[in-house]
Every structure is written in C-alpha cells, then in structure tokens.
Short mmCIF file of C-alpha atoms in Angstrom, two decimals:
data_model
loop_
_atom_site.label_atom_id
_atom_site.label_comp_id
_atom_site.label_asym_id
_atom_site.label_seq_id
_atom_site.Cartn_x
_atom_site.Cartn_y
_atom_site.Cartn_z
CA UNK A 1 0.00 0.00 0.00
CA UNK A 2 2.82 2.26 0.56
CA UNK A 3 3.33 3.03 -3.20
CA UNK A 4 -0.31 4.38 -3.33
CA UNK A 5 -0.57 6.10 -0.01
CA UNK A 6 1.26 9.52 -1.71
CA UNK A 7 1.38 12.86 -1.40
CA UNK A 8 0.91 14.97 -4.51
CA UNK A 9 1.35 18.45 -3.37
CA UNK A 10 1.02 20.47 -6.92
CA UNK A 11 -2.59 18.25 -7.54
CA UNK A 12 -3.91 19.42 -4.41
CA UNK A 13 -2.57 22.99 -4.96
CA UNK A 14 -4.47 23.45 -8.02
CA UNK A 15 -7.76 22.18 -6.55
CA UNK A 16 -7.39 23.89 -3.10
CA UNK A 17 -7.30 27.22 -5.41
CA UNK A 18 -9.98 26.28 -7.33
CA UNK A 19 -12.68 25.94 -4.99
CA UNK A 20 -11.05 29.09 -2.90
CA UNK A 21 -11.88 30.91 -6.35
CA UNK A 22 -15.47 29.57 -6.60
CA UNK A 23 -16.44 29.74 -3.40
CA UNK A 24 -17.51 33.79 -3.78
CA UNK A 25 -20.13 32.63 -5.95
CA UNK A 26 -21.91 30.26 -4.16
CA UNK A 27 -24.23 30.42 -0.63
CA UNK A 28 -23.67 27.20 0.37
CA UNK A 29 -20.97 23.90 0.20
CA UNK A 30 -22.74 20.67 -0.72
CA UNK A 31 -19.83 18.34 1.38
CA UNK A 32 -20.33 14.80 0.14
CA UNK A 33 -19.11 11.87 2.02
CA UNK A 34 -19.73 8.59 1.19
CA UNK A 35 -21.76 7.11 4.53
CA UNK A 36 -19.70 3.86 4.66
CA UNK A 37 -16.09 6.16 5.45
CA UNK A 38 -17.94 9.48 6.76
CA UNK A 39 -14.38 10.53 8.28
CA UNK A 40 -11.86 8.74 5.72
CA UNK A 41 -13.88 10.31 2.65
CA UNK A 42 -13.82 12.83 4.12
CA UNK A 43 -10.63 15.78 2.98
CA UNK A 44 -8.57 16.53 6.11
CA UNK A 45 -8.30 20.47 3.85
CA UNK A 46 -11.73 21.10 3.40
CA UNK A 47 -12.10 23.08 6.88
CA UNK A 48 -9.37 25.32 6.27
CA UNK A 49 -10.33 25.87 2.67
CA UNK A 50 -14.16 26.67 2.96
CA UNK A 51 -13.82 28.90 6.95
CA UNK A 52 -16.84 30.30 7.51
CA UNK A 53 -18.90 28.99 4.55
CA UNK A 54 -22.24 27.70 4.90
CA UNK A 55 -21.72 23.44 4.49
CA UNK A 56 -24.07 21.05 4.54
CA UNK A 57 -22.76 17.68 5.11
CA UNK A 58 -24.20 15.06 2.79
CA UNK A 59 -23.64 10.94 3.67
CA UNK A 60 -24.30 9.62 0.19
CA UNK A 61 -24.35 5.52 -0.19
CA UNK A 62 -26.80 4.41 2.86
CA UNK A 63 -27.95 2.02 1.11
CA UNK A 64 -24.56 0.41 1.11
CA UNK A 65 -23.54 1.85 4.64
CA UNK A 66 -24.70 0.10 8.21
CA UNK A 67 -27.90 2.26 9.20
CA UNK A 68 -26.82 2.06 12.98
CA UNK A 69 -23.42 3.81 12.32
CA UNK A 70 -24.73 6.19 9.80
CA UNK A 71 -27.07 7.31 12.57
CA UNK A 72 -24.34 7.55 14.65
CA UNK A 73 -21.95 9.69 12.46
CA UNK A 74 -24.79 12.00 11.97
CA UNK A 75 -25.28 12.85 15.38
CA UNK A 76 -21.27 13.67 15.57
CA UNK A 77 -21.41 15.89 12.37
CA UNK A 78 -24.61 17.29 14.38
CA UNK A 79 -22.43 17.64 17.52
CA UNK A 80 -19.65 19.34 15.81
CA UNK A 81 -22.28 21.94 14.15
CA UNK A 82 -22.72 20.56 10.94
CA UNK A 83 -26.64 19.78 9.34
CA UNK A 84 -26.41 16.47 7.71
CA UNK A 85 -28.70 14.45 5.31
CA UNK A 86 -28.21 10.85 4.59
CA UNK A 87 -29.18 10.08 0.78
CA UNK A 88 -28.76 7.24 -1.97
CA UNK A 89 -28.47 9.33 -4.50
CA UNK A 90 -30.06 7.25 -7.00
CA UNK A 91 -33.33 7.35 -5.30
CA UNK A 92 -35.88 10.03 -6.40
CA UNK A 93 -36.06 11.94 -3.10
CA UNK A 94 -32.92 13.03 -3.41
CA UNK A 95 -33.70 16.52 -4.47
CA UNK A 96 -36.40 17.32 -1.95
CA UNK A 97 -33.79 16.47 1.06
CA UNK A 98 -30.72 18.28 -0.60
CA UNK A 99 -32.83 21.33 -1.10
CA UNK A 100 -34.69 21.09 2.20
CA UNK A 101 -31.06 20.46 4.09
CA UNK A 102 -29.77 23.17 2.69
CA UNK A 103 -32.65 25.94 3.28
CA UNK A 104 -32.39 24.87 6.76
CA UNK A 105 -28.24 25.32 7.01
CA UNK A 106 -29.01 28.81 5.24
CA UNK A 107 -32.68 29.93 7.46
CA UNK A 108 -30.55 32.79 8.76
CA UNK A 109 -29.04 34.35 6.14
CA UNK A 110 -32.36 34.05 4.32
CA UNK A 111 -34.15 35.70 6.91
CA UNK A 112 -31.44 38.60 7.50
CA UNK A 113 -31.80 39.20 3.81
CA UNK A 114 -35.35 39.36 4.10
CA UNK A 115 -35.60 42.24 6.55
CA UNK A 116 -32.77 43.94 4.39
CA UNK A 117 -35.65 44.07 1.48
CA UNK A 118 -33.61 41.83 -1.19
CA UNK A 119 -35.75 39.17 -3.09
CA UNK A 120 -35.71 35.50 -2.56
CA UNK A 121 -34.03 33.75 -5.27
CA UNK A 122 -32.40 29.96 -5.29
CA UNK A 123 -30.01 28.72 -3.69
CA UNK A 124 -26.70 28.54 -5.36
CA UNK A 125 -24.18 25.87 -4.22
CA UNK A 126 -21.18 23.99 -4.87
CA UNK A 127 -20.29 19.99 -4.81
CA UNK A 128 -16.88 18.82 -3.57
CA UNK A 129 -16.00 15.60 -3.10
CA UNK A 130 -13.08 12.87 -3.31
CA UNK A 131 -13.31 10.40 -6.35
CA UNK A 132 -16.02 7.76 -6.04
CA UNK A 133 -17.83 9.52 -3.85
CA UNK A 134 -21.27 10.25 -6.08
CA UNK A 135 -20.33 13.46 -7.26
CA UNK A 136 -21.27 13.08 -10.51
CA UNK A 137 -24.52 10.88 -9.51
CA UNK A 138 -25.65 13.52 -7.46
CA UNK A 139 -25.35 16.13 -9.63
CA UNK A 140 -27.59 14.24 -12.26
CA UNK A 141 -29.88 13.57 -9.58
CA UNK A 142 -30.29 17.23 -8.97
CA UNK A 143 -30.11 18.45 -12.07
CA UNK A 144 -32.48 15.76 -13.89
CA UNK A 145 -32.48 16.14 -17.87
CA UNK A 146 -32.92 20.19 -17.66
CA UNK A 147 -29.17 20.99 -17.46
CA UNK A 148 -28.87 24.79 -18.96
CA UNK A 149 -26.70 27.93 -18.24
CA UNK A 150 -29.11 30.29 -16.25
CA UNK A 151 -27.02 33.12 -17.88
CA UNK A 152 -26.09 36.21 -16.47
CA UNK A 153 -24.20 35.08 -13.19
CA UNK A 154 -20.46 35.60 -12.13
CA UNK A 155 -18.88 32.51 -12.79
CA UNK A 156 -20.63 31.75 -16.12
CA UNK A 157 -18.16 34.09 -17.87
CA UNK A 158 -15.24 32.33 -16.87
CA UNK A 159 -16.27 29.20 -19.01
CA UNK A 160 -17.94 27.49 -15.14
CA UNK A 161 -21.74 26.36 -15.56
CA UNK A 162 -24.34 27.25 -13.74
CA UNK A 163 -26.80 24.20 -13.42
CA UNK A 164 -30.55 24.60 -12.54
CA UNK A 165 -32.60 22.45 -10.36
CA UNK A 166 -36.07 23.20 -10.02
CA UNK A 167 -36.77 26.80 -9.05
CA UNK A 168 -34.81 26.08 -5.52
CA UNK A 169 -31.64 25.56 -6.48
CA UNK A 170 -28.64 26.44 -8.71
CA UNK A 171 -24.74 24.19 -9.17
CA UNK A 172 -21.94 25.58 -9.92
CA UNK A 173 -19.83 22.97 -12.12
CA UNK A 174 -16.92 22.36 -10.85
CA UNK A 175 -14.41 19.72 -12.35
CA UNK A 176 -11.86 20.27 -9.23
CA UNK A 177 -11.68 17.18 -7.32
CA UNK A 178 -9.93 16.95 -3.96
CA UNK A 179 -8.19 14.24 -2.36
CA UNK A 180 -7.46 13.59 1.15
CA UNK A 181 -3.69 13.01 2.59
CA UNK A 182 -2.90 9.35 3.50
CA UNK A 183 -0.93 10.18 6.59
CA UNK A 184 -2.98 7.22 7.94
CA UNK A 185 -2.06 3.83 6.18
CA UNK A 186 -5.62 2.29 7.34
CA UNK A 187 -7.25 5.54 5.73
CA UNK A 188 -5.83 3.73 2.12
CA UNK A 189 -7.00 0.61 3.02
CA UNK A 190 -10.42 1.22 3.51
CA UNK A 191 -10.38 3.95 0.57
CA UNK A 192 -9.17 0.65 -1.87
CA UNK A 193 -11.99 -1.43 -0.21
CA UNK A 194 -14.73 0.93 -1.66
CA UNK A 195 -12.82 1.43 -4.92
CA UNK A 196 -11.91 5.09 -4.42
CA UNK A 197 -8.56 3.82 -5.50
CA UNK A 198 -7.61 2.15 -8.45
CA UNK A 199 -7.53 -1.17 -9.20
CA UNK A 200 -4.45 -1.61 -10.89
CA UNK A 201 -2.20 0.60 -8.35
CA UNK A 202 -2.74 -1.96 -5.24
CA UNK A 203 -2.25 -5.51 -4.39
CA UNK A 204 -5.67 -6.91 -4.28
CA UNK A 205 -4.54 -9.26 -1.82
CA UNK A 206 -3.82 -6.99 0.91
CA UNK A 207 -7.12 -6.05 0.46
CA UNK A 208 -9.24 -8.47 0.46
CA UNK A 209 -7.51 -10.03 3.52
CA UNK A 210 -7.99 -6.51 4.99
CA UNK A 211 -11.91 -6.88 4.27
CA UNK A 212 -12.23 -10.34 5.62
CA UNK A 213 -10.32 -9.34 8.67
CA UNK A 214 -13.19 -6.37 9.30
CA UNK A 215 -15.89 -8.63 8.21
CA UNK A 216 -14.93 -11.21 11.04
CA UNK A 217 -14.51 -8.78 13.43
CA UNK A 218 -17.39 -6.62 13.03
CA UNK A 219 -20.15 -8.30 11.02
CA UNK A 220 -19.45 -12.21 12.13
CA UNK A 221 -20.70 -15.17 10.35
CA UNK A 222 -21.58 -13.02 7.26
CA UNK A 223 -18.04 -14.29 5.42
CA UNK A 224 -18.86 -17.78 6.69
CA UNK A 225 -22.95 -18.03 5.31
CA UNK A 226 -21.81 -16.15 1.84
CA UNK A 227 -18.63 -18.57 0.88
CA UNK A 228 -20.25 -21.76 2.94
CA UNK A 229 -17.97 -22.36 5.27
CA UNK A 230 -17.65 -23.35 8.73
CA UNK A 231 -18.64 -20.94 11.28
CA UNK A 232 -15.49 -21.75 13.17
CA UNK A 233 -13.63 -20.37 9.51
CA UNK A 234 -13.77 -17.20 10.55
CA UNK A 235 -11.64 -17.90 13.53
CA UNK A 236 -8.66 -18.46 11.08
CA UNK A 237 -6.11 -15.90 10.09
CA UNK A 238 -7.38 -14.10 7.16
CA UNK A 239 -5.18 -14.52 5.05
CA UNK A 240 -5.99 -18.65 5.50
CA UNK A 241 -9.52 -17.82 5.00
CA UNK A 242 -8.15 -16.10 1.79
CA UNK A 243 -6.91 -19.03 0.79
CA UNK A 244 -9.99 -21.36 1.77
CA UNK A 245 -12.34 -19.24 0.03
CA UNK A 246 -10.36 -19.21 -3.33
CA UNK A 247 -9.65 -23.54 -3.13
CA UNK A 248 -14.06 -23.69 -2.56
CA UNK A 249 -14.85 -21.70 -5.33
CA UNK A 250 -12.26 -24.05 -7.46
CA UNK A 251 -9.48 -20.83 -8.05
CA UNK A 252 -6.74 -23.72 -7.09
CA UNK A 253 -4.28 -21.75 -6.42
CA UNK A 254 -5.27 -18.37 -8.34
CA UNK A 255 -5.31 -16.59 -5.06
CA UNK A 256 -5.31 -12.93 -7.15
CA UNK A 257 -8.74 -13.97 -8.86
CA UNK A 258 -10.24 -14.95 -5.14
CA UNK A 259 -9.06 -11.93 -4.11
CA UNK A 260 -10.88 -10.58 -6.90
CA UNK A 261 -13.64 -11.69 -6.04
CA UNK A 262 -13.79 -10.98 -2.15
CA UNK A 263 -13.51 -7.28 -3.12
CA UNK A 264 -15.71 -7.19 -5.81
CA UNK A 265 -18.38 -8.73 -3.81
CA UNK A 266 -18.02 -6.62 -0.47
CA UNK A 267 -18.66 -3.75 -2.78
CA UNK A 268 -21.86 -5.21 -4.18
CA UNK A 269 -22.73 -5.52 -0.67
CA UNK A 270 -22.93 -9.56 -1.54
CA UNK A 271 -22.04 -9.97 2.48
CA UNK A 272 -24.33 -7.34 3.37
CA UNK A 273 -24.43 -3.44 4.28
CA UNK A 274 -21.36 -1.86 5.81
CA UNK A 275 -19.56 0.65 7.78
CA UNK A 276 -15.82 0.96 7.77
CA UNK A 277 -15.22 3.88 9.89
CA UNK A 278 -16.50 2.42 12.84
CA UNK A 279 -18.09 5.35 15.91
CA UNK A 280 -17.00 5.30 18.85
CA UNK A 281 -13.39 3.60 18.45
CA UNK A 282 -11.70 7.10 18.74
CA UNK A 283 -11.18 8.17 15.11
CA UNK A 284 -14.20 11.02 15.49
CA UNK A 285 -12.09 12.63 18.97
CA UNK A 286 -9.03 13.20 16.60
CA UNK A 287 -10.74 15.37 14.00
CA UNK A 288 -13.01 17.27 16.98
#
C-alpha cells in the first residue's frame, strides 16, 4: 500500500485554489461523504479551505452503509455543528432532502436578507467531493435532464456552468476534485476497499484479507454463510480464509482472482451493508 498512499502536493494545490476561487459565488458547500467512510472520505483540507462557509454535510451511499453507524456519524457531524442528510443518491427523493437540508443550514441568512428588502431567489451551491464519492450521480440527480446555463451570473463568464434544479436551487460545475492526505495507512485501506482507489495501483490481496479481517470482526458469520464455510472459519487468520475461500470456489491456487472476487463482492454488498469507519473507536475525537 505504501506506493499508493502519496502525497501529490502540486494536484492538491491546483484544486485547493480552485474551490477558494469559486467559493464567492456560491451560498452554500454541498460536502459529500460517502456514509460507509464518513471521516476517511472525508478531505482533512476542506475546513481550512471553505472557513466560515455555509456546508451542509451530505452521507451519500446508505444504502450500502450500516444504518446504525450512519445514525451515529450523523449525530457527531450534528455535535460538531454541521446539518447532515443521509441520501442514496439514485433514489428520487434526493432533491427534496438536498434542497430542504440546505434551506435549513441557510434559514438565517435568508431571513437577515429578508428584513434587508432583497428578493428571494435559489439557492446557489457547490459539490466537492473525493473520487467515487457520487459526485457526478448527485449532480444528475439534482439536475435531472434540464441541465442549462441560467445566464447572467459571475462565474458563467469564466467558461464554469451554472446548473438549474427546479426553481430552488442552482450548481456551480466544478471539475476540481480533492483528495485527502494518507498520513494514515488504514485511511488507504479502507479507501481501496470501496474502490476510491484504483484497481491496478494496489495488491488486491492486501485487500481483500484486509476486508475479511473487518468482516470477522465486526459483522461475524456473514463471510462464513456467503462462501459456505464453517462458522469456526472465521476464527482463522485471514489470510488462510483467503486461501480457503479461493480452493471452494475451485481458483486452485489463483489466489489474485479470489481476491478478486472478495472485493468485488463486499462492494456489491454480496455480504451485506457496511460501515468501515466504525463510531465510537476514537477516530471522530481526533478530528473534533
């Protein structure tokens, strides 16, 4: 893992910048984290980049992520002033909960302005996200099939795109994607696990013995009824279970293609919903 846990100073440079540039034109900062990593998805930058800014923390992915924790998590964001909304962002609600989230981070500001005589209008707000996050998913979910420039707006005429969403609220496109800094080797780990990472940079063993070894621990006898072993199985080292799991589905000794297949199907959710960054096990007092 240690020749994909890097540090790539100039990328981050460039996006850091970005969103400091765009972030005049917006009211609010849609922060999406996918809901099975709340913290690890999360970029450590973000806070000193966006200060004051309105943010509205978004856990995309429940239906992958353990209800129990997300509940959990929300109640820290909650704690540590942050409005949250848990979505799927394939699912049709979507919209209604974004845009009723984020009226509620901005009540304020809209009420300040409305005493100061200046019109309603929508809300205008910006995405930011690591890679594999939902960005992109969210954005179409928003946005349906009506995506248009709503014209005469800063941004618009330096090539950025503002896109409409019902009457409520307005995107501004932005193609800057942040990554986090790996200063924490498990932080990788579980990143690889949901595919944040690329395939091809990591050794897929390491990873699927690190997702057995969290299965076991935290969701036991879910390895054991998907792969039909033993109950006792998961008592093994997980790298043996590696190795038992490849010899029953008849890999031999192709121990890449069973770890192949351990990761592809803990990210199907084939052995059920879950939560990586577990609550309560001290990660959420570091970042308070």
């Amino acid at each position: 893992m240690s020749s994909v846990i890097q540090w790539f100073p100039g990328h981050m440079n460039k996006a850091k910048r970005e969103v400091s540039e765009k972030l005049k034109y917006v009211d609010i900062v849609f922060e999406l984290v996918d809901a099975r990593l709340p913290l690890s998805s999360r970029n450590p930058l973000l806070d000193q980049i966006l200060q004051q800014k309105p943010r509205l923390i978004i856990l995309n992915k429940t239906d992958l992520a353990d209800p129990q924790q997300t509940k959990l998590w929300q109640g820290w964001f909650q704690s540590q002033g942050f409005l949250t909304v848990a979505i799927n962002a394939h699912n049709n609600s979507t919209s209604k909960q974004v845009v009723q989230a984020a009226k509620e981070v901005l009540k304020e500001k809209r009420a300040k302005d409305k005493t100061r005589g200046l019109k309603p209008r929508s809300i205008r707000a910006m995405v930011v996200g690591i890679p594999n996050v939902g960005k992109s998913t969210l954005m179409n979910r928003l946005v349906g099939k009506k995506i248009a420039q709503t014209g005469n707006k800063p941004g618009v005429t330096k090539g950025q795109q503002w896109l409409k969403s019902g009457n409520d609220l307005e995107l501004l496109d932005t193609p800057g994607i942040l990554w986090p800094r790996f200063e924490d080797p498990a932080v990788g780990k579980k990143l690889a696990l949901t595919g944040a990472i690329k395939d091809q940079l990591l050794h897929l063993d390491d990873i699927a013995i690190y997702g057995l070894s969290f299965f076991c621990k935290y969701y036991p006898g879910k390895v054991a009824q998907r792969y039909k072993l033993p109950d006792s199985a998961e008592e093994s080292p997980a790298n043996e279970l590696l190795m038992e799991i490849t010899a029953k589905r008849g890999y031999k000794d192709d121990y890449e293609r069973g770890s192949e297949l351990v990761v592809v199907e803990i990210r199907q959710n084939k052995l059920g919903a879950f939560t990586l960054d577990r609550f309560g096990e001290g990660s959420e007092e570091a970042h308070e």
